[in-house]
């Protein structure tokens, strides 16, 4: 079971959360200039790494806020939690590991 | 030396001290070149290799498995076989698989212990019953056996159901020809039959890269050296994106863990397969007497083959809600497999943008029942270069054209 540290409420059990999948996805546009392949990519194609993954989580049974998480899909180790709208913090272990 | 299994050969070997049996399949070392390579020694890969040899006469085939054959999801699933899908394309495909299963023990000369004990889906509220009625009608229109029962009908067929459940049992949909089979036996049976036709089954050999020239695959790099072929098929279940990425092919797949567990063995008490969407439960009883219980998919990407406790608890609660008498039973073991999930819960079978590279993936939580048809259609694509009519709608291109076959919403499939 995951222990996830909500930036607003602190560490809580996995069952309080909902995972919203890959983070940092930008909708392509302008809409009439986007090819079918690009729409398919945006709608159906996701990164699916065996290793570090950036994803969004919702503290649905708590404060109701979304936030970003960097998590390893093999070990479930969470290396960073950071607010929506921000990129992975420079000092995070995930960033270090990527170097 | 005894190869063929029969009452006579059993008797002869019994009198002989069982010393004359041959290994079921030959564990081969890789040769430098093959006419075709199949990556992944699960049911789909093994069936592909078998049908390449049997249906298409292509016997110079390497089946490459990273670990041991049947050690992936084929050896980890809850073994349920059914064809209760909604759309004509999927119904025809899974019904074809079911029909092949019905004859598989004879065809492979290997007892896969296919038991058509029926597959029940329970309805717990008005909407659930409407879905079941719609499913039953769709199945019959597709020529597939389906029976709709009221509460009394369900209780007459399935003893032990809770008398006053929190989720009332209003009725159920039974597919009488559904059931289960011994999962290892499906892998071993195909391996044995493929090996007998000349296929090299190469275990402990991981595909680590691809040889590509002029947009066409020329072979694979493995932990046991380079193996060349102009025709490569991939059936690696939960690792589809990881392996395809090495060939520069991107797939619309996400990997999630699905877990199952078994109870201690008890006397026969449940002679059918049961699914209850409202309580999140599916279970059956194995021939050994264990209750085989499946839980839901993890809610986040995972390559950890272990699953998690909250889902296990939820599944157990669902079982006890349906069958209070099971509440004192102990879990014997728990495990998980990694499932490749696509948005419309329909598989992907056929060609990719890389010449000579074919895929069989996207089975989500339900590809065991598909093994004979999945292997049949991947072998067809590899041998002929064209999609088999049963799988032509299952192309990778549907995500671009929008011709999805949305079984996720149509038949309430969880993945
Ligand atoms: C808990 C659970 C319950 C399930 N219940 C059911 C059910 O009741 N009914 C049903 O129809 N389906 C069920 N499924 C789904 C079903 O098990 C799968 O869809 C099916 O087994 C997939 O078969 P496969 O041959 O594609 O994959 P697998 O059997 O997983 O085989 C793929 C193989 O590829 C190998 N491989 C991976 N990477 C490499 C590499 N780089 N090089 C070489 N080899 C590699 C793996 O080691 C593995 O052996 C369940 C799955 C799980 C996990
Ligand atoms: Zn919170």
PDB file of N, CA, C and O and ligand atoms in Angstrom, chain B residues 39-46 64-82 94 205-208 235-239 243 246 257-260 282 294-295 335-340 360-361 363-371, ligand 1:
ATOM      1  N   UNK B  39       8.375 -13.328 -30.108  1.00  0.00           N
ATOM      2  CA  UNK B  39       8.889 -12.880 -28.810  1.00  0.00           C
ATOM      3  C   UNK B  39       7.796 -13.057 -27.760  1.00  0.00           C
ATOM      4  O   UNK B  39       6.699 -12.521 -27.911  1.00  0.00           O
ATOM      5  N   UNK B  40       8.098 -13.777 -26.703  1.00  0.00           N
ATOM      6  CA  UNK B  40       7.148 -13.960 -25.610  1.00  0.00           C
ATOM      7  C   UNK B  40       6.617 -15.379 -25.555  1.00  0.00           C
ATOM      8  O   UNK B  40       5.907 -15.813 -26.454  1.00  0.00           O
ATOM      9  N   UNK B  41       6.964 -16.094 -24.501  1.00  0.00           N
ATOM     10  CA  UNK B  41       6.533 -17.481 -24.347  1.00  0.00           C
ATOM     11  C   UNK B  41       5.351 -17.626 -23.420  1.00  0.00           C
ATOM     12  O   UNK B  41       5.298 -18.512 -22.574  1.00  0.00           O
ATOM     13  N   UNK B  42       4.355 -16.743 -23.584  1.00  0.00           N
ATOM     14  CA  UNK B  42       3.065 -16.951 -22.926  1.00  0.00           C
ATOM     15  C   UNK B  42       2.164 -17.716 -23.888  1.00  0.00           C
ATOM     16  O   UNK B  42       2.592 -18.181 -24.945  1.00  0.00           O
ATOM     17  N   UNK B  43       0.905 -17.834 -23.516  1.00  0.00           N
ATOM     18  CA  UNK B  43      -0.036 -18.564 -24.354  1.00  0.00           C
ATOM     19  C   UNK B  43      -0.107 -18.019 -25.768  1.00  0.00           C
ATOM     20  O   UNK B  43      -0.091 -18.776 -26.750  1.00  0.00           O
ATOM     21  N   UNK B  44      -0.168 -16.678 -25.906  1.00  0.00           N
ATOM     22  CA  UNK B  44      -0.313 -16.099 -27.248  1.00  0.00           C
ATOM     23  C   UNK B  44       0.908 -16.367 -28.114  1.00  0.00           C
ATOM     24  O   UNK B  44       0.785 -16.705 -29.295  1.00  0.00           O
ATOM     25  N   UNK B  45       2.114 -16.218 -27.537  1.00  0.00           N
ATOM     26  CA  UNK B  45       3.330 -16.469 -28.308  1.00  0.00           C
ATOM     27  C   UNK B  45       3.436 -17.940 -28.709  1.00  0.00           C
ATOM     28  O   UNK B  45       3.738 -18.274 -29.864  1.00  0.00           O
ATOM     29  N   UNK B  46       3.166 -18.826 -27.747  1.00  0.00           N
ATOM     30  CA  UNK B  46       3.274 -20.266 -28.025  1.00  0.00           C
ATOM     31  C   UNK B  46       2.240 -20.697 -29.057  1.00  0.00           C
ATOM     32  O   UNK B  46       2.537 -21.474 -29.977  1.00  0.00           O
ATOM     33  N   UNK B  64      11.024 -17.008 -28.418  1.00  0.00           N
ATOM     34  CA  UNK B  64      12.009 -16.500 -27.471  1.00  0.00           C
ATOM     35  C   UNK B  64      11.324 -16.014 -26.198  1.00  0.00           C
ATOM     36  O   UNK B  64      10.468 -15.151 -26.232  1.00  0.00           O
ATOM     37  N   UNK B  65      11.706 -16.581 -25.085  1.00  0.00           N
ATOM     38  CA  UNK B  65      11.096 -16.238 -23.801  1.00  0.00           C
ATOM     39  C   UNK B  65      12.182 -15.781 -22.825  1.00  0.00           C
ATOM     40  O   UNK B  65      13.180 -16.466 -22.626  1.00  0.00           O
ATOM     41  N   UNK B  66      11.937 -14.635 -22.185  1.00  0.00           N
ATOM     42  CA  UNK B  66      12.881 -14.057 -21.243  1.00  0.00           C
ATOM     43  C   UNK B  66      13.098 -14.948 -20.008  1.00  0.00           C
ATOM     44  O   UNK B  66      14.199 -15.133 -19.538  1.00  0.00           O
ATOM     45  N   UNK B  67      12.001 -15.481 -19.473  1.00  0.00           N
ATOM     46  CA  UNK B  67      12.108 -16.341 -18.294  1.00  0.00           C
ATOM     47  C   UNK B  67      11.818 -17.778 -18.673  1.00  0.00           C
ATOM     48  O   UNK B  67      12.545 -18.384 -19.435  1.00  0.00           O
ATOM     49  N   UNK B  68      10.734 -18.303 -18.131  1.00  0.00           N
ATOM     50  CA  UNK B  68      10.313 -19.651 -18.507  1.00  0.00           C
ATOM     51  C   UNK B  68       8.932 -19.574 -19.136  1.00  0.00           C
ATOM     52  O   UNK B  68       8.155 -18.677 -18.818  1.00  0.00           O
ATOM     53  N   UNK B  69       8.628 -20.492 -20.052  1.00  0.00           N
ATOM     54  CA  UNK B  69       7.354 -20.411 -20.767  1.00  0.00           C
ATOM     55  C   UNK B  69       6.193 -20.538 -19.770  1.00  0.00           C
ATOM     56  O   UNK B  69       6.237 -21.320 -18.831  1.00  0.00           O
ATOM     57  N   UNK B  70       5.193 -19.707 -20.002  1.00  0.00           N
ATOM     58  CA  UNK B  70       4.024 -19.707 -19.124  1.00  0.00           C
ATOM     59  C   UNK B  70       4.258 -19.005 -17.798  1.00  0.00           C
ATOM     60  O   UNK B  70       3.390 -19.028 -16.929  1.00  0.00           O
ATOM     61  N   UNK B  71       5.400 -18.352 -17.628  1.00  0.00           N
ATOM     62  CA  UNK B  71       5.689 -17.676 -16.361  1.00  0.00           C
ATOM     63  C   UNK B  71       5.108 -16.277 -16.269  1.00  0.00           C
ATOM     64  O   UNK B  71       5.170 -15.635 -15.222  1.00  0.00           O
ATOM     65  N   UNK B  72       4.538 -15.784 -17.360  1.00  0.00           N
ATOM     66  CA  UNK B  72       3.911 -14.457 -17.346  1.00  0.00           C
ATOM     67  C   UNK B  72       2.450 -14.559 -16.934  1.00  0.00           C
ATOM     68  O   UNK B  72       2.089 -15.387 -16.094  1.00  0.00           O
ATOM     69  N   UNK B  73       1.620 -13.749 -17.563  1.00  0.00           N
ATOM     70  CA  UNK B  73       0.212 -13.719 -17.178  1.00  0.00           C
ATOM     71  C   UNK B  73      -0.501 -15.032 -17.459  1.00  0.00           C
ATOM     72  O   UNK B  73      -1.493 -15.350 -16.800  1.00  0.00           O
ATOM     73  N   UNK B  74       0.004 -15.783 -18.433  1.00  0.00           N
ATOM     74  CA  UNK B  74      -0.653 -17.047 -18.750  1.00  0.00           C
ATOM     75  C   UNK B  74      -0.637 -17.979 -17.542  1.00  0.00           C
ATOM     76  O   UNK B  74      -1.582 -18.743 -17.336  1.00  0.00           O
ATOM     77  N   UNK B  75       0.405 -17.894 -16.734  1.00  0.00           N
ATOM     78  CA  UNK B  75       0.470 -18.718 -15.535  1.00  0.00           C
ATOM     79  C   UNK B  75      -0.054 -18.023 -14.297  1.00  0.00           C
ATOM     80  O   UNK B  75       0.054 -18.557 -13.191  1.00  0.00           O
ATOM     81  N   UNK B  76      -0.616 -16.823 -14.447  1.00  0.00           N
ATOM     82  CA  UNK B  76      -1.035 -16.046 -13.280  1.00  0.00           C
ATOM     83  C   UNK B  76      -2.507 -15.706 -13.279  1.00  0.00           C
ATOM     84  O   UNK B  76      -2.991 -15.003 -12.395  1.00  0.00           O
ATOM     85  N   UNK B  77      -3.246 -16.114 -14.289  1.00  0.00           N
ATOM     86  CA  UNK B  77      -4.622 -15.598 -14.390  1.00  0.00           C
ATOM     87  C   UNK B  77      -5.617 -16.515 -13.690  1.00  0.00           C
ATOM     88  O   UNK B  77      -5.284 -17.593 -13.215  1.00  0.00           O
ATOM     89  N   UNK B  78      -6.859 -16.059 -13.658  1.00  0.00           N
ATOM     90  CA  UNK B  78      -7.901 -16.820 -12.963  1.00  0.00           C
ATOM     91  C   UNK B  78      -8.637 -17.763 -13.914  1.00  0.00           C
ATOM     92  O   UNK B  78      -9.704 -18.269 -13.583  1.00  0.00           O
ATOM     93  N   UNK B  79      -8.110 -17.938 -15.115  1.00  0.00           N
ATOM     94  CA  UNK B  79      -8.446 -19.019 -16.056  1.00  0.00           C
ATOM     95  C   UNK B  79      -9.888 -19.011 -16.574  1.00  0.00           C
ATOM     96  O   UNK B  79     -10.408 -20.035 -16.986  1.00  0.00           O
ATOM     97  N   UNK B  80     -10.537 -17.870 -16.561  1.00  0.00           N
ATOM     98  CA  UNK B  80     -11.936 -17.836 -17.001  1.00  0.00           C
ATOM     99  C   UNK B  80     -12.011 -17.698 -18.520  1.00  0.00           C
ATOM    100  O   UNK B  80     -11.327 -16.869 -19.124  1.00  0.00           O
ATOM    101  N   UNK B  81     -12.847 -18.539 -19.121  1.00  0.00           N
ATOM    102  CA  UNK B  81     -13.024 -18.547 -20.570  1.00  0.00           C
ATOM    103  C   UNK B  81     -14.498 -18.283 -20.868  1.00  0.00           C
ATOM    104  O   UNK B  81     -15.387 -18.920 -20.302  1.00  0.00           O
ATOM    105  N   UNK B  82     -14.766 -17.311 -21.729  1.00  0.00           N
ATOM    106  CA  UNK B  82     -16.153 -16.936 -22.071  1.00  0.00           C
ATOM    107  C   UNK B  82     -16.119 -16.167 -23.366  1.00  0.00           C
ATOM    108  O   UNK B  82     -15.047 -15.740 -23.818  1.00  0.00           O
ATOM    109  N   UNK B  94     -13.876 -13.786 -29.974  1.00  0.00           N
ATOM    110  CA  UNK B  94     -13.781 -14.568 -28.740  1.00  0.00           C
ATOM    111  C   UNK B  94     -14.560 -15.887 -28.851  1.00  0.00           C
ATOM    112  O   UNK B  94     -14.220 -16.871 -28.204  1.00  0.00           O
ATOM    113  N   UNK B 205      16.027 -16.170 -22.415  1.00  0.00           N
ATOM    114  CA  UNK B 205      16.615 -15.398 -23.512  1.00  0.00           C
ATOM    115  C   UNK B 205      15.782 -14.125 -23.666  1.00  0.00           C
ATOM    116  O   UNK B 205      14.629 -14.182 -24.068  1.00  0.00           O
ATOM    117  N   UNK B 206      16.377 -12.994 -23.297  1.00  0.00           N
ATOM    118  CA  UNK B 206      15.623 -11.742 -23.305  1.00  0.00           C
ATOM    119  C   UNK B 206      15.894 -10.952 -24.578  1.00  0.00           C
ATOM    120  O   UNK B 206      17.056 -10.752 -24.945  1.00  0.00           O
ATOM    121  N   UNK B 207      14.847 -10.482 -25.233  1.00  0.00           N
ATOM    122  CA  UNK B 207      15.038  -9.583 -26.373  1.00  0.00           C
ATOM    123  C   UNK B 207      15.372  -8.202 -25.834  1.00  0.00           C
ATOM    124  O   UNK B 207      14.624  -7.623 -25.053  1.00  0.00           O
ATOM    125  N   UNK B 208      16.556  -7.698 -26.251  1.00  0.00           N
ATOM    126  CA  UNK B 208      17.034  -6.413 -25.709  1.00  0.00           C
ATOM    127  C   UNK B 208      17.076  -5.320 -26.762  1.00  0.00           C
ATOM    128  O   UNK B 208      17.278  -4.159 -26.454  1.00  0.00           O
ATOM    129  N   UNK B 235       4.385 -10.922 -28.539  1.00  0.00           N
ATOM    130  CA  UNK B 235       3.243 -11.159 -27.644  1.00  0.00           C
ATOM    131  C   UNK B 235       3.776 -11.205 -26.224  1.00  0.00           C
ATOM    132  O   UNK B 235       3.969 -12.266 -25.650  1.00  0.00           O
ATOM    133  N   UNK B 236       4.060 -10.028 -25.658  1.00  0.00           N
ATOM    134  CA  UNK B 236       4.718  -9.960 -24.357  1.00  0.00           C
ATOM    135  C   UNK B 236       3.835  -9.332 -23.275  1.00  0.00           C
ATOM    136  O   UNK B 236       4.318  -8.867 -22.251  1.00  0.00           O
ATOM    137  N   UNK B 237       2.519  -9.320 -23.505  1.00  0.00           N
ATOM    138  CA  UNK B 237       1.537  -8.845 -22.520  1.00  0.00           C
ATOM    139  C   UNK B 237       1.976  -7.541 -21.857  1.00  0.00           C
ATOM    140  O   UNK B 237       2.214  -6.559 -22.553  1.00  0.00           O
ATOM    141  N   UNK B 238       2.115  -7.517 -20.526  1.00  0.00           N
ATOM    142  CA  UNK B 238       2.358  -6.275 -19.779  1.00  0.00           C
ATOM    143  C   UNK B 238       3.587  -5.491 -20.196  1.00  0.00           C
ATOM    144  O   UNK B 238       3.721  -4.324 -19.831  1.00  0.00           O
ATOM    145  N   UNK B 239       4.487  -6.114 -20.959  1.00  0.00           N
ATOM    146  CA  UNK B 239       5.705  -5.409 -21.366  1.00  0.00           C
ATOM    147  C   UNK B 239       5.664  -4.927 -22.817  1.00  0.00           C
ATOM    148  O   UNK B 239       6.713  -4.603 -23.389  1.00  0.00           O
ATOM    149  N   UNK B 243       8.988  -3.372 -24.886  1.00  0.00           N
ATOM    150  CA  UNK B 243       9.682  -4.106 -25.956  1.00  0.00           C
ATOM    151  C   UNK B 243       9.492  -3.390 -27.299  1.00  0.00           C
ATOM    152  O   UNK B 243      10.449  -3.222 -28.065  1.00  0.00           O
ATOM    153  N   UNK B 246      11.772  -0.511 -28.128  1.00  0.00           N
ATOM    154  CA  UNK B 246      13.108  -0.859 -28.609  1.00  0.00           C
ATOM    155  C   UNK B 246      13.132  -0.991 -30.132  1.00  0.00           C
ATOM    156  O   UNK B 246      14.183  -0.917 -30.755  1.00  0.00           O
ATOM    157  N   UNK B 257      -1.076  -3.502 -12.684  1.00  0.00           N
ATOM    158  CA  UNK B 257      -1.047  -4.821 -12.038  1.00  0.00           C
ATOM    159  C   UNK B 257      -2.467  -5.294 -11.763  1.00  0.00           C
ATOM    160  O   UNK B 257      -3.338  -4.515 -11.380  1.00  0.00           O
ATOM    161  N   UNK B 258      -2.688  -6.578 -11.994  1.00  0.00           N
ATOM    162  CA  UNK B 258      -3.953  -7.215 -11.627  1.00  0.00           C
ATOM    163  C   UNK B 258      -3.606  -8.367 -10.712  1.00  0.00           C
ATOM    164  O   UNK B 258      -2.686  -9.134 -10.989  1.00  0.00           O
ATOM    165  N   UNK B 259      -4.328  -8.491  -9.601  1.00  0.00           N
ATOM    166  CA  UNK B 259      -3.956  -9.538  -8.659  1.00  0.00           C
ATOM    167  C   UNK B 259      -5.058 -10.565  -8.477  1.00  0.00           C
ATOM    168  O   UNK B 259      -6.221 -10.336  -8.774  1.00  0.00           O
ATOM    169  N   UNK B 260      -4.631 -11.709  -8.001  1.00  0.00           N
ATOM    170  CA  UNK B 260      -5.557 -12.795  -7.710  1.00  0.00           C
ATOM    171  C   UNK B 260      -5.035 -13.522  -6.484  1.00  0.00           C
ATOM    172  O   UNK B 260      -3.897 -13.338  -6.073  1.00  0.00           O
ATOM    173  N   UNK B 282     -14.971 -11.801  -8.650  1.00  0.00           N
ATOM    174  CA  UNK B 282     -15.144 -12.962  -9.502  1.00  0.00           C
ATOM    175  C   UNK B 282     -14.417 -14.143  -8.892  1.00  0.00           C
ATOM    176  O   UNK B 282     -13.344 -14.007  -8.352  1.00  0.00           O
ATOM    177  N   UNK B 294     -10.344 -13.254  -8.032  1.00  0.00           N
ATOM    178  CA  UNK B 294      -9.646 -12.166  -8.702  1.00  0.00           C
ATOM    179  C   UNK B 294     -10.037 -10.822  -8.103  1.00  0.00           C
ATOM    180  O   UNK B 294     -11.166 -10.641  -7.657  1.00  0.00           O
ATOM    181  N   UNK B 295      -9.097  -9.904  -8.090  1.00  0.00           N
ATOM    182  CA  UNK B 295      -9.387  -8.548  -7.612  1.00  0.00           C
ATOM    183  C   UNK B 295      -9.367  -7.587  -8.796  1.00  0.00           C
ATOM    184  O   UNK B 295      -9.292  -8.006  -9.941  1.00  0.00           O
ATOM    185  N   UNK B 335      -0.824 -13.205  -5.737  1.00  0.00           N
ATOM    186  CA  UNK B 335       0.179 -12.810  -6.734  1.00  0.00           C
ATOM    187  C   UNK B 335      -0.452 -11.784  -7.653  1.00  0.00           C
ATOM    188  O   UNK B 335      -1.655 -11.517  -7.565  1.00  0.00           O
ATOM    189  N   UNK B 336       0.352 -11.216  -8.556  1.00  0.00           N
ATOM    190  CA  UNK B 336      -0.197 -10.293  -9.543  1.00  0.00           C
ATOM    191  C   UNK B 336       0.519 -10.459 -10.865  1.00  0.00           C
ATOM    192  O   UNK B 336       1.623 -10.994 -10.927  1.00  0.00           O
ATOM    193  N   UNK B 337      -0.122 -10.035 -11.923  1.00  0.00           N
ATOM    194  CA  UNK B 337       0.491  -9.995 -13.246  1.00  0.00           C
ATOM    195  C   UNK B 337       0.307  -8.600 -13.817  1.00  0.00           C
ATOM    196  O   UNK B 337      -0.560  -7.848 -13.364  1.00  0.00           O
ATOM    197  N   UNK B 338       1.112  -8.262 -14.812  1.00  0.00           N
ATOM    198  CA  UNK B 338       1.037  -6.925 -15.392  1.00  0.00           C
ATOM    199  C   UNK B 338       0.217  -6.986 -16.687  1.00  0.00           C
ATOM    200  O   UNK B 338       0.541  -7.749 -17.599  1.00  0.00           O
ATOM    201  N   UNK B 339      -0.836  -6.174 -16.749  1.00  0.00           N
ATOM    202  CA  UNK B 339      -1.770  -6.209 -17.873  1.00  0.00           C
ATOM    203  C   UNK B 339      -1.592  -4.968 -18.744  1.00  0.00           C
ATOM    204  O   UNK B 339      -1.409  -3.866 -18.229  1.00  0.00           O
ATOM    205  N   UNK B 340      -1.699  -5.163 -20.061  1.00  0.00           N
ATOM    206  CA  UNK B 340      -1.574  -4.015 -20.970  1.00  0.00           C
ATOM    207  C   UNK B 340      -2.975  -3.516 -21.346  1.00  0.00           C
ATOM    208  O   UNK B 340      -3.739  -4.193 -22.007  1.00  0.00           O
ATOM    209  N   UNK B 360       0.766  -8.488 -31.012  1.00  0.00           N
ATOM    210  CA  UNK B 360      -0.421  -9.093 -30.423  1.00  0.00           C
ATOM    211  C   UNK B 360      -0.401  -8.609 -28.984  1.00  0.00           C
ATOM    212  O   UNK B 360       0.445  -9.025 -28.195  1.00  0.00           O
ATOM    213  N   UNK B 361      -1.288  -7.651 -28.649  1.00  0.00           N
ATOM    214  CA  UNK B 361      -1.216  -7.049 -27.319  1.00  0.00           C
ATOM    215  C   UNK B 361      -2.540  -6.367 -26.986  1.00  0.00           C
ATOM    216  O   UNK B 361      -3.505  -6.460 -27.735  1.00  0.00           O
ATOM    217  N   UNK B 363      -4.475  -6.978 -24.306  1.00  0.00           N
ATOM    218  CA  UNK B 363      -5.484  -7.924 -23.792  1.00  0.00           C
ATOM    219  C   UNK B 363      -6.051  -7.494 -22.470  1.00  0.00           C
ATOM    220  O   UNK B 363      -7.020  -8.087 -21.990  1.00  0.00           O
ATOM    221  N   UNK B 364      -5.420  -6.500 -21.845  1.00  0.00           N
ATOM    222  CA  UNK B 364      -5.921  -6.051 -20.552  1.00  0.00           C
ATOM    223  C   UNK B 364      -6.012  -7.213 -19.588  1.00  0.00           C
ATOM    224  O   UNK B 364      -5.081  -8.005 -19.451  1.00  0.00           O
ATOM    225  N   UNK B 365      -7.162  -7.341 -18.948  1.00  0.00           N
ATOM    226  CA  UNK B 365      -7.329  -8.374 -17.924  1.00  0.00           C
ATOM    227  C   UNK B 365      -7.972  -9.640 -18.484  1.00  0.00           C
ATOM    228  O   UNK B 365      -8.369 -10.505 -17.731  1.00  0.00           O
ATOM    229  N   UNK B 366      -8.101  -9.730 -19.825  1.00  0.00           N
ATOM    230  CA  UNK B 366      -8.915 -10.828 -20.340  1.00  0.00           C
ATOM    231  C   UNK B 366      -8.368 -11.618 -21.504  1.00  0.00           C
ATOM    232  O   UNK B 366      -9.137 -12.142 -22.306  1.00  0.00           O
ATOM    233  N   UNK B 367      -7.056 -11.765 -21.609  1.00  0.00           N
ATOM    234  CA  UNK B 367      -6.507 -12.402 -22.804  1.00  0.00           C
ATOM    235  C   UNK B 367      -6.313 -13.899 -22.733  1.00  0.00           C
ATOM    236  O   UNK B 367      -5.957 -14.520 -23.730  1.00  0.00           O
ATOM    237  N   UNK B 368      -6.543 -14.504 -21.565  1.00  0.00           N
ATOM    238  CA  UNK B 368      -6.360 -15.959 -21.490  1.00  0.00           C
ATOM    239  C   UNK B 368      -7.380 -16.658 -22.393  1.00  0.00           C
ATOM    240  O   UNK B 368      -7.037 -17.553 -23.167  1.00  0.00           O
ATOM    241  N   UNK B 369      -8.619 -16.232 -22.292  1.00  0.00           N
ATOM    242  CA  UNK B 369      -9.687 -16.839 -23.093  1.00  0.00           C
ATOM    243  C   UNK B 369      -9.448 -16.673 -24.583  1.00  0.00           C
ATOM    244  O   UNK B 369     -10.048 -17.374 -25.393  1.00  0.00           O
ATOM    245  N   UNK B 370      -8.574 -15.743 -24.952  1.00  0.00           N
ATOM    246  CA  UNK B 370      -8.349 -15.414 -26.357  1.00  0.00           C
ATOM    247  C   UNK B 370      -7.179 -16.166 -26.973  1.00  0.00           C
ATOM    248  O   UNK B 370      -6.949 -16.066 -28.177  1.00  0.00           O
ATOM    249  N   UNK B 371      -6.439 -16.905 -26.158  1.00  0.00           N
ATOM    250  CA  UNK B 371      -5.147 -17.442 -26.621  1.00  0.00           C
ATOM    251  C   UNK B 371      -5.218 -18.172 -27.972  1.00  0.00           C
ATOM    252  O   UNK B 371      -4.451 -17.853 -28.893  1.00  0.00           O
TER     253      UNK B 371
HETATM  254  C1  LIG C   1      -4.463 -11.935 -11.971  1.00  0.00           C
HETATM  255  C2  LIG C   1      -4.902 -12.079 -13.395  1.00  0.00           C
HETATM  256  C3  LIG C   1      -6.121 -12.690 -13.680  1.00  0.00           C
HETATM  257  C4  LIG C   1      -6.541 -12.840 -15.004  1.00  0.00           C
HETATM  258  N1  LIG C   1      -7.695 -13.527 -15.247  1.00  0.00           N
HETATM  259  C5  LIG C   1      -8.054 -13.807 -16.523  1.00  0.00           C
HETATM  260  C6  LIG C   1      -9.182 -14.623 -16.775  1.00  0.00           C
HETATM  261  O1  LIG C   1      -9.835 -15.121 -15.859  1.00  0.00           O
HETATM  262  N2  LIG C   1      -9.537 -14.851 -18.074  1.00  0.00           N
HETATM  263  C7  LIG C   1      -8.832 -14.322 -19.111  1.00  0.00           C
HETATM  264  O2  LIG C   1      -9.225 -14.525 -20.261  1.00  0.00           O
HETATM  265  N3  LIG C   1      -7.720 -13.567 -18.895  1.00  0.00           N
HETATM  266  C8  LIG C   1      -7.312 -13.298 -17.619  1.00  0.00           C
HETATM  267  N4  LIG C   1      -6.183 -12.547 -17.383  1.00  0.00           N
HETATM  268  C9  LIG C   1      -5.430 -11.992 -18.516  1.00  0.00           C
HETATM  269  C10 LIG C   1      -4.546 -13.039 -19.173  1.00  0.00           C
HETATM  270  O3  LIG C   1      -3.813 -13.732 -18.203  1.00  0.00           O
HETATM  271  C11 LIG C   1      -3.581 -12.383 -20.165  1.00  0.00           C
HETATM  272  O4  LIG C   1      -4.274 -11.498 -21.015  1.00  0.00           O
HETATM  273  C12 LIG C   1      -2.896 -13.439 -21.032  1.00  0.00           C
HETATM  274  O5  LIG C   1      -2.336 -14.449 -20.236  1.00  0.00           O
HETATM  275  C13 LIG C   1      -1.846 -12.801 -21.887  1.00  0.00           C
HETATM  276  O6  LIG C   1      -1.113 -13.819 -22.534  1.00  0.00           O
HETATM  277  P1  LIG C   1       0.230 -13.456 -23.262  1.00  0.00           P
HETATM  278  O7  LIG C   1       0.716 -14.715 -23.868  1.00  0.00           O
HETATM  279  O8  LIG C   1      -0.015 -12.286 -24.129  1.00  0.00           O
HETATM  280  O9  LIG C   1       1.181 -12.926 -22.114  1.00  0.00           O
HETATM  281  P2  LIG C   1       2.099 -13.636 -21.004  1.00  0.00           P
HETATM  282  O10 LIG C   1       1.560 -14.947 -20.593  1.00  0.00           O
HETATM  283  O11 LIG C   1       2.339 -12.626 -19.942  1.00  0.00           O
HETATM  284  O12 LIG C   1       3.421 -13.923 -21.799  1.00  0.00           O
HETATM  285  C14 LIG C   1       4.301 -12.899 -22.199  1.00  0.00           C
HETATM  286  C15 LIG C   1       5.703 -13.403 -22.042  1.00  0.00           C
HETATM  287  O13 LIG C   1       6.608 -12.474 -22.628  1.00  0.00           O
HETATM  288  C16 LIG C   1       7.807 -12.554 -21.916  1.00  0.00           C
HETATM  289  N5  LIG C   1       8.635 -11.372 -22.188  1.00  0.00           N
HETATM  290  C17 LIG C   1       8.461 -10.098 -21.756  1.00  0.00           C
HETATM  291  N6  LIG C   1       9.448  -9.307 -22.182  1.00  0.00           N
HETATM  292  C18 LIG C   1      10.283 -10.092 -22.919  1.00  0.00           C
HETATM  293  C19 LIG C   1      11.503  -9.851 -23.630  1.00  0.00           C
HETATM  294  N7  LIG C   1      12.077  -8.634 -23.665  1.00  0.00           N
HETATM  295  N8  LIG C   1      12.086 -10.899 -24.268  1.00  0.00           N
HETATM  296  C20 LIG C   1      11.534 -12.141 -24.236  1.00  0.00           C
HETATM  297  N9  LIG C   1      10.388 -12.409 -23.577  1.00  0.00           N
HETATM  298  C21 LIG C   1       9.778 -11.406 -22.931  1.00  0.00           C
HETATM  299  C22 LIG C   1       7.362 -12.674 -20.468  1.00  0.00           C
HETATM  300  O14 LIG C   1       8.379 -13.222 -19.653  1.00  0.00           O
HETATM  301  C23 LIG C   1       6.128 -13.559 -20.592  1.00  0.00           C
HETATM  302  O15 LIG C   1       6.396 -14.920 -20.317  1.00  0.00           O
HETATM  303  C24 LIG C   1      -5.739 -12.353 -16.075  1.00  0.00           C
HETATM  304  C25 LIG C   1      -4.521 -11.727 -15.786  1.00  0.00           C
HETATM  305  C26 LIG C   1      -4.083 -11.609 -14.473  1.00  0.00           C
HETATM  306  C27 LIG C   1      -2.759 -10.963 -14.203  1.00  0.00           C
END
